Amino acid sequence: MDWAVVGLGNPGESYARTRHNMGYMALDVLSEEEGISFSQKKFDARIGRGILSGKDVLLVKPETYMNRSGFAVVRFANFYRLDLGRMIVVHDDIDLPLGDVRVKAGGGSAGHRGIESIIGETGRADFIRVRIGIGRPGDGTAVERYVLRRFSEDEMPVATAAAERAAGAVKDVLASGPQRAMNRVNVRSHKN
């Protein structure tokens, strides 16, 4: 196995199509486009294995809930002896406008609890991130409540398109590396 792609979210129908589940949505796009099914349930995660951009890849959806994502990540990473520099984590980001997608290599958590959990459990922060913008609440709603809200009917097409672009960004990273992917993905806006 060459790489792991981890989509962050919360399991269960009550969390489907919520802002915090953008990572799951992007992995669902990859699963559908590439014919990789989440056929295994182990390490507190749903896992699919297949070929993406010529690489042997695990698609991983932790089912530990967002704030404990690192517990699942450290378990499968240890089992597969995964170099965390070859892990891409796809997640929502309130600091980006709804629909924007950015690639980032390493760095801090920027307050994202799922990323905090992964860094805390693995002791590493040098994994690649594909960040999907969900915007900030404009109505005074607490961030903790906002991220668990479902997308509105108007927002859903933008979120769906962002999940598709994030899936494309993952393929870019796998095909040509994070720096080239950043050069391509980070200059585009969802309005382009």
PDB file of N, CA and C in Angstrom, residues 12-73:
ATOM      1  N   GLY A  12     -23.099   7.850  10.540  1.00  0.00           N
ATOM      2  CA  GLY A  12     -24.533   7.807  10.793  1.00  0.00           C
ATOM      3  C   GLY A  12     -25.324   8.778   9.936  1.00  0.00           C
ATOM      4  N   GLU A  13     -26.555   8.405   9.664  1.00  0.00           N
ATOM      5  CA  GLU A  13     -27.427   9.186   8.779  1.00  0.00           C
ATOM      6  C   GLU A  13     -27.706  10.582   9.326  1.00  0.00           C
ATOM      7  N   SER A  14     -27.739  10.727  10.636  1.00  0.00           N
ATOM      8  CA  SER A  14     -28.057  12.046  11.202  1.00  0.00           C
ATOM      9  C   SER A  14     -26.980  13.085  10.888  1.00  0.00           C
ATOM     10  N   TYR A  15     -25.769  12.630  10.542  1.00  0.00           N
ATOM     11  CA  TYR A  15     -24.683  13.560  10.212  1.00  0.00           C
ATOM     12  C   TYR A  15     -24.454  13.695   8.696  1.00  0.00           C
ATOM     13  N   ALA A  16     -25.149  12.887   7.914  1.00  0.00           N
ATOM     14  CA  ALA A  16     -24.951  12.930   6.455  1.00  0.00           C
ATOM     15  C   ALA A  16     -25.287  14.327   5.939  1.00  0.00           C
ATOM     16  N   ARG A  17     -24.515  14.766   4.966  1.00  0.00           N
ATOM     17  CA  ARG A  17     -24.708  16.068   4.318  1.00  0.00           C
ATOM     18  C   ARG A  17     -24.589  17.254   5.275  1.00  0.00           C
ATOM     19  N   THR A  18     -23.844  17.064   6.384  1.00  0.00           N
ATOM     20  CA  THR A  18     -23.544  18.197   7.256  1.00  0.00           C
ATOM     21  C   THR A  18     -22.174  18.749   6.870  1.00  0.00           C
ATOM     22  N   ARG A  19     -21.907  19.961   7.309  1.00  0.00           N
ATOM     23  CA  ARG A  19     -20.655  20.646   6.947  1.00  0.00           C
ATOM     24  C   ARG A  19     -19.418  19.875   7.413  1.00  0.00           C
ATOM     25  N   HIS A  20     -19.526  19.262   8.590  1.00  0.00           N
ATOM     26  CA  HIS A  20     -18.383  18.538   9.147  1.00  0.00           C
ATOM     27  C   HIS A  20     -18.084  17.259   8.375  1.00  0.00           C
ATOM     28  N   ASN A  21     -18.968  16.847   7.470  1.00  0.00           N
ATOM     29  CA  ASN A  21     -18.777  15.592   6.744  1.00  0.00           C
ATOM     30  C   ASN A  21     -18.242  15.778   5.331  1.00  0.00           C
ATOM     31  N   MET A  22     -17.651  16.925   5.044  1.00  0.00           N
ATOM     32  CA  MET A  22     -17.095  17.147   3.704  1.00  0.00           C
ATOM     33  C   MET A  22     -16.024  16.117   3.351  1.00  0.00           C
ATOM     34  N   GLY A  23     -15.236  15.681   4.318  1.00  0.00           N
ATOM     35  CA  GLY A  23     -14.225  14.654   4.047  1.00  0.00           C
ATOM     36  C   GLY A  23     -14.850  13.351   3.589  1.00  0.00           C
ATOM     37  N   TYR A  24     -15.928  12.936   4.265  1.00  0.00           N
ATOM     38  CA  TYR A  24     -16.660  11.743   3.838  1.00  0.00           C
ATOM     39  C   TYR A  24     -17.211  11.935   2.425  1.00  0.00           C
ATOM     40  N   MET A  25     -17.783  13.118   2.160  1.00  0.00           N
ATOM     41  CA  MET A  25     -18.377  13.371   0.840  1.00  0.00           C
ATOM     42  C   MET A  25     -17.332  13.239  -0.272  1.00  0.00           C
ATOM     43  N   ALA A  26     -16.127  13.769  -0.043  1.00  0.00           N
ATOM     44  CA  ALA A  26     -15.069  13.680  -1.056  1.00  0.00           C
ATOM     45  C   ALA A  26     -14.638  12.231  -1.265  1.00  0.00           C
ATOM     46  N   LEU A  27     -14.543  11.451  -0.190  1.00  0.00           N
ATOM     47  CA  LEU A  27     -14.178  10.041  -0.344  1.00  0.00           C
ATOM     48  C   LEU A  27     -15.270   9.252  -1.045  1.00  0.00           C
ATOM     49  N   ASP A  28     -16.523   9.632  -0.819  1.00  0.00           N
ATOM     50  CA  ASP A  28     -17.614   8.984  -1.552  1.00  0.00           C
ATOM     51  C   ASP A  28     -17.476   9.237  -3.052  1.00  0.00           C
ATOM     52  N   VAL A  29     -17.047  10.443  -3.435  1.00  0.00           N
ATOM     53  CA  VAL A  29     -16.816  10.755  -4.850  1.00  0.00           C
ATOM     54  C   VAL A  29     -15.705   9.857  -5.399  1.00  0.00           C
ATOM     55  N   LEU A  30     -14.591   9.766  -4.680  1.00  0.00           N
ATOM     56  CA  LEU A  30     -13.482   8.906  -5.123  1.00  0.00           C
ATOM     57  C   LEU A  30     -13.932   7.459  -5.234  1.00  0.00           C
ATOM     58  N   SER A  31     -14.675   6.989  -4.254  1.00  0.00           N
ATOM     59  CA  SER A  31     -15.170   5.621  -4.249  1.00  0.00           C
ATOM     60  C   SER A  31     -16.011   5.344  -5.491  1.00  0.00           C
ATOM     61  N   GLU A  32     -16.912   6.270  -5.784  1.00  0.00           N
ATOM     62  CA  GLU A  32     -17.803   6.096  -6.935  1.00  0.00           C
ATOM     63  C   GLU A  32     -17.045   6.203  -8.257  1.00  0.00           C
ATOM     64  N   GLU A  33     -16.195   7.212  -8.383  1.00  0.00           N
ATOM     65  CA  GLU A  33     -15.461   7.416  -9.639  1.00  0.00           C
ATOM     66  C   GLU A  33     -14.494   6.278  -9.945  1.00  0.00           C
ATOM     67  N   GLU A  34     -13.873   5.742  -8.898  1.00  0.00           N
ATOM     68  CA  GLU A  34     -12.807   4.750  -9.099  1.00  0.00           C
ATOM     69  C   GLU A  34     -13.248   3.318  -8.824  1.00  0.00           C
ATOM     70  N   GLY A  35     -14.507   3.129  -8.426  1.00  0.00           N
ATOM     71  CA  GLY A  35     -15.006   1.780  -8.164  1.00  0.00           C
ATOM     72  C   GLY A  35     -14.367   1.114  -6.966  1.00  0.00           C
ATOM     73  N   ILE A  36     -14.048   1.911  -5.947  1.00  0.00           N
ATOM     74  CA  ILE A  36     -13.452   1.367  -4.717  1.00  0.00           C
ATOM     75  C   ILE A  36     -14.540   1.361  -3.647  1.00  0.00           C
ATOM     76  N   SER A  37     -14.929   0.172  -3.191  1.00  0.00           N
ATOM     77  CA  SER A  37     -15.992   0.110  -2.180  1.00  0.00           C
ATOM     78  C   SER A  37     -15.376   0.053  -0.781  1.00  0.00           C
ATOM     79  N   PHE A  38     -16.109   0.599   0.169  1.00  0.00           N
ATOM     80  CA  PHE A  38     -15.684   0.551   1.568  1.00  0.00           C
ATOM     81  C   PHE A  38     -16.118  -0.801   2.133  1.00  0.00           C
ATOM     82  N   SER A  39     -15.391  -1.837   1.719  1.00  0.00           N
ATOM     83  CA  SER A  39     -15.816  -3.206   1.989  1.00  0.00           C
ATOM     84  C   SER A  39     -15.342  -3.738   3.337  1.00  0.00           C
ATOM     85  N   GLN A  40     -14.400  -3.050   3.958  1.00  0.00           N
ATOM     86  CA  GLN A  40     -13.874  -3.535   5.236  1.00  0.00           C
ATOM     87  C   GLN A  40     -14.265  -2.579   6.357  1.00  0.00           C
ATOM     88  N   LYS A  41     -14.512  -3.149   7.518  1.00  0.00           N
ATOM     89  CA  LYS A  41     -14.751  -2.340   8.708  1.00  0.00           C
ATOM     90  C   LYS A  41     -13.788  -2.844   9.768  1.00  0.00           C
ATOM     91  N   LYS A  42     -12.726  -2.072   9.981  1.00  0.00           N
ATOM     92  CA  LYS A  42     -11.749  -2.424  11.014  1.00  0.00           C
ATOM     93  C   LYS A  42     -11.009  -1.165  11.440  1.00  0.00           C
ATOM     94  N   PHE A  43     -10.322  -1.252  12.554  1.00  0.00           N
ATOM     95  CA  PHE A  43      -9.609  -0.099  13.123  1.00  0.00           C
ATOM     96  C   PHE A  43     -10.558   1.072  13.370  1.00  0.00           C
ATOM     97  N   ASP A  44     -11.800   0.791  13.742  1.00  0.00           N
ATOM     98  CA  ASP A  44     -12.810   1.844  13.964  1.00  0.00           C
ATOM     99  C   ASP A  44     -12.981   2.714  12.726  1.00  0.00           C
ATOM    100  N   ALA A  45     -12.953   2.088  11.551  1.00  0.00           N
ATOM    101  CA  ALA A  45     -13.068   2.834  10.293  1.00  0.00           C
ATOM    102  C   ALA A  45     -13.681   1.950   9.216  1.00  0.00           C
ATOM    103  N   ARG A  46     -14.204   2.602   8.193  1.00  0.00           N
ATOM    104  CA  ARG A  46     -14.607   1.923   6.956  1.00  0.00           C
ATOM    105  C   ARG A  46     -13.448   2.128   5.978  1.00  0.00           C
ATOM    106  N   ILE A  47     -13.024   1.017   5.359  1.00  0.00           N
ATOM    107  CA  ILE A  47     -11.818   1.049   4.539  1.00  0.00           C
ATOM    108  C   ILE A  47     -12.085   0.417   3.181  1.00  0.00           C
ATOM    109  N   GLY A  48     -11.571   1.058   2.149  1.00  0.00           N
ATOM    110  CA  GLY A  48     -11.578   0.514   0.800  1.00  0.00           C
ATOM    111  C   GLY A  48     -10.167   0.557   0.248  1.00  0.00           C
ATOM    112  N   ARG A  49      -9.831  -0.382  -0.595  1.00  0.00           N
ATOM    113  CA  ARG A  49      -8.478  -0.403  -1.170  1.00  0.00           C
ATOM    114  C   ARG A  49      -8.589  -0.490  -2.678  1.00  0.00           C
ATOM    115  N   GLY A  50      -7.766   0.284  -3.370  1.00  0.00           N
ATOM    116  CA  GLY A  50      -7.787   0.263  -4.821  1.00  0.00           C
ATOM    117  C   GLY A  50      -6.641   1.072  -5.398  1.00  0.00           C
ATOM    118  N   ILE A  51      -6.720   1.310  -6.690  1.00  0.00           N
ATOM    119  CA  ILE A  51      -5.675   2.051  -7.401  1.00  0.00           C
ATOM    120  C   ILE A  51      -6.216   3.435  -7.746  1.00  0.00           C
ATOM    121  N   LEU A  52      -5.473   4.468  -7.348  1.00  0.00           N
ATOM    122  CA  LEU A  52      -5.790   5.856  -7.685  1.00  0.00           C
ATOM    123  C   LEU A  52      -4.543   6.483  -8.277  1.00  0.00           C
ATOM    124  N   SER A  53      -4.653   7.079  -9.435  1.00  0.00           N
ATOM    125  CA  SER A  53      -3.510   7.725 -10.091  1.00  0.00           C
ATOM    126  C   SER A  53      -2.292   6.803 -10.118  1.00  0.00           C
ATOM    127  N   GLY A  54      -2.537   5.511 -10.349  1.00  0.00           N
ATOM    128  CA  GLY A  54      -1.448   4.544 -10.449  1.00  0.00           C
ATOM    129  C   GLY A  54      -0.851   4.108  -9.122  1.00  0.00           C
ATOM    130  N   LYS A  55      -1.412   4.557  -8.006  1.00  0.00           N
ATOM    131  CA  LYS A  55      -0.894   4.209  -6.683  1.00  0.00           C
ATOM    132  C   LYS A  55      -1.861   3.269  -5.963  1.00  0.00           C
ATOM    133  N   ASP A  56      -1.305   2.344  -5.187  1.00  0.00           N
ATOM    134  CA  ASP A  56      -2.097   1.454  -4.332  1.00  0.00           C
ATOM    135  C   ASP A  56      -2.503   2.267  -3.099  1.00  0.00           C
ATOM    136  N   VAL A  57      -3.802   2.479  -2.947  1.00  0.00           N
ATOM    137  CA  VAL A  57      -4.296   3.438  -1.960  1.00  0.00           C
ATOM    138  C   VAL A  57      -5.365   2.820  -1.067  1.00  0.00           C
ATOM    139  N   LEU A  58      -5.329   3.191   0.215  1.00  0.00           N
ATOM    140  CA  LEU A  58      -6.422   2.908   1.141  1.00  0.00           C
ATOM    141  C   LEU A  58      -7.285   4.150   1.247  1.00  0.00           C
ATOM    142  N   LEU A  59      -8.586   3.999   1.098  1.00  0.00           N
ATOM    143  CA  LEU A  59      -9.525   5.067   1.408  1.00  0.00           C
ATOM    144  C   LEU A  59     -10.081   4.755   2.791  1.00  0.00           C
ATOM    145  N   VAL A  60     -10.023   5.714   3.699  1.00  0.00           N
ATOM    146  CA  VAL A  60     -10.366   5.466   5.095  1.00  0.00           C
ATOM    147  C   VAL A  60     -11.352   6.519   5.603  1.00  0.00           C
ATOM    148  N   LYS A  61     -12.470   6.048   6.172  1.00  0.00           N
ATOM    149  CA  LYS A  61     -13.434   6.926   6.833  1.00  0.00           C
ATOM    150  C   LYS A  61     -13.487   6.529   8.311  1.00  0.00           C
ATOM    151  N   PRO A  62     -12.769   7.251   9.179  1.00  0.00           N
ATOM    152  CA  PRO A  62     -12.838   6.923  10.605  1.00  0.00           C
ATOM    153  C   PRO A  62     -14.276   7.019  11.107  1.00  0.00           C
ATOM    154  N   GLU A  63     -14.659   6.092  11.982  1.00  0.00           N
ATOM    155  CA  GLU A  63     -16.014   6.106  12.543  1.00  0.00           C
ATOM    156  C   GLU A  63     -15.992   6.367  14.046  1.00  0.00           C
ATOM    157  N   THR A  64     -14.946   7.035  14.488  1.00  0.00           N
ATOM    158  CA  THR A  64     -14.765   7.335  15.908  1.00  0.00           C
ATOM    159  C   THR A  64     -15.391   8.677  16.287  1.00  0.00           C
ATOM    160  N   TYR A  65     -16.046   9.317  15.355  1.00  0.00           N
ATOM    161  CA  TYR A  65     -16.529  10.700  15.463  1.00  0.00           C
ATOM    162  C   TYR A  65     -15.337  11.645  15.334  1.00  0.00           C
ATOM    163  N   MET A  66     -15.640  12.823  14.817  1.00  0.00           N
ATOM    164  CA  MET A  66     -14.613  13.780  14.405  1.00  0.00           C
ATOM    165  C   MET A  66     -13.536  14.007  15.461  1.00  0.00           C
ATOM    166  N   ASN A  67     -13.945  14.295  16.690  1.00  0.00           N
ATOM    167  CA  ASN A  67     -12.977  14.710  17.710  1.00  0.00           C
ATOM    168  C   ASN A  67     -12.041  13.596  18.154  1.00  0.00           C
ATOM    169  N   ARG A  68     -12.308  12.367  17.704  1.00  0.00           N
ATOM    170  CA  ARG A  68     -11.460  11.227  18.060  1.00  0.00           C
ATOM    171  C   ARG A  68     -10.883  10.548  16.807  1.00  0.00           C
ATOM    172  N   SER A  69     -10.827  11.258  15.710  1.00  0.00           N
ATOM    173  CA  SER A  69     -10.341  10.699  14.437  1.00  0.00           C
ATOM    174  C   SER A  69      -8.957  10.072  14.565  1.00  0.00           C
ATOM    175  N   GLY A  70      -8.111  10.668  15.368  1.00  0.00           N
ATOM    176  CA  GLY A  70      -6.742  10.179  15.527  1.00  0.00           C
ATOM    177  C   GLY A  70      -6.654   8.761  16.063  1.00  0.00           C
ATOM    178  N   PHE A  71      -7.658   8.331  16.840  1.00  0.00           N
ATOM    179  CA  PHE A  71      -7.647   6.965  17.382  1.00  0.00           C
ATOM    180  C   PHE A  71      -7.711   5.936  16.257  1.00  0.00           C
ATOM    181  N   ALA A  72      -8.544   6.180  15.258  1.00  0.00           N
ATOM    182  CA  ALA A  72      -8.623   5.268  14.113  1.00  0.00           C
ATOM    183  C   ALA A  72      -7.366   5.374  13.252  1.00  0.00           C
ATOM    184  N   VAL A  73      -6.917   6.606  13.022  1.00  0.00           N
ATOM    185  CA  VAL A  73      -5.750   6.820  12.154  1.00  0.00           C
ATOM    186  C   VAL A  73      -4.522   6.119  12.706  1.00  0.00           C
TER     187      VAL A  73
END
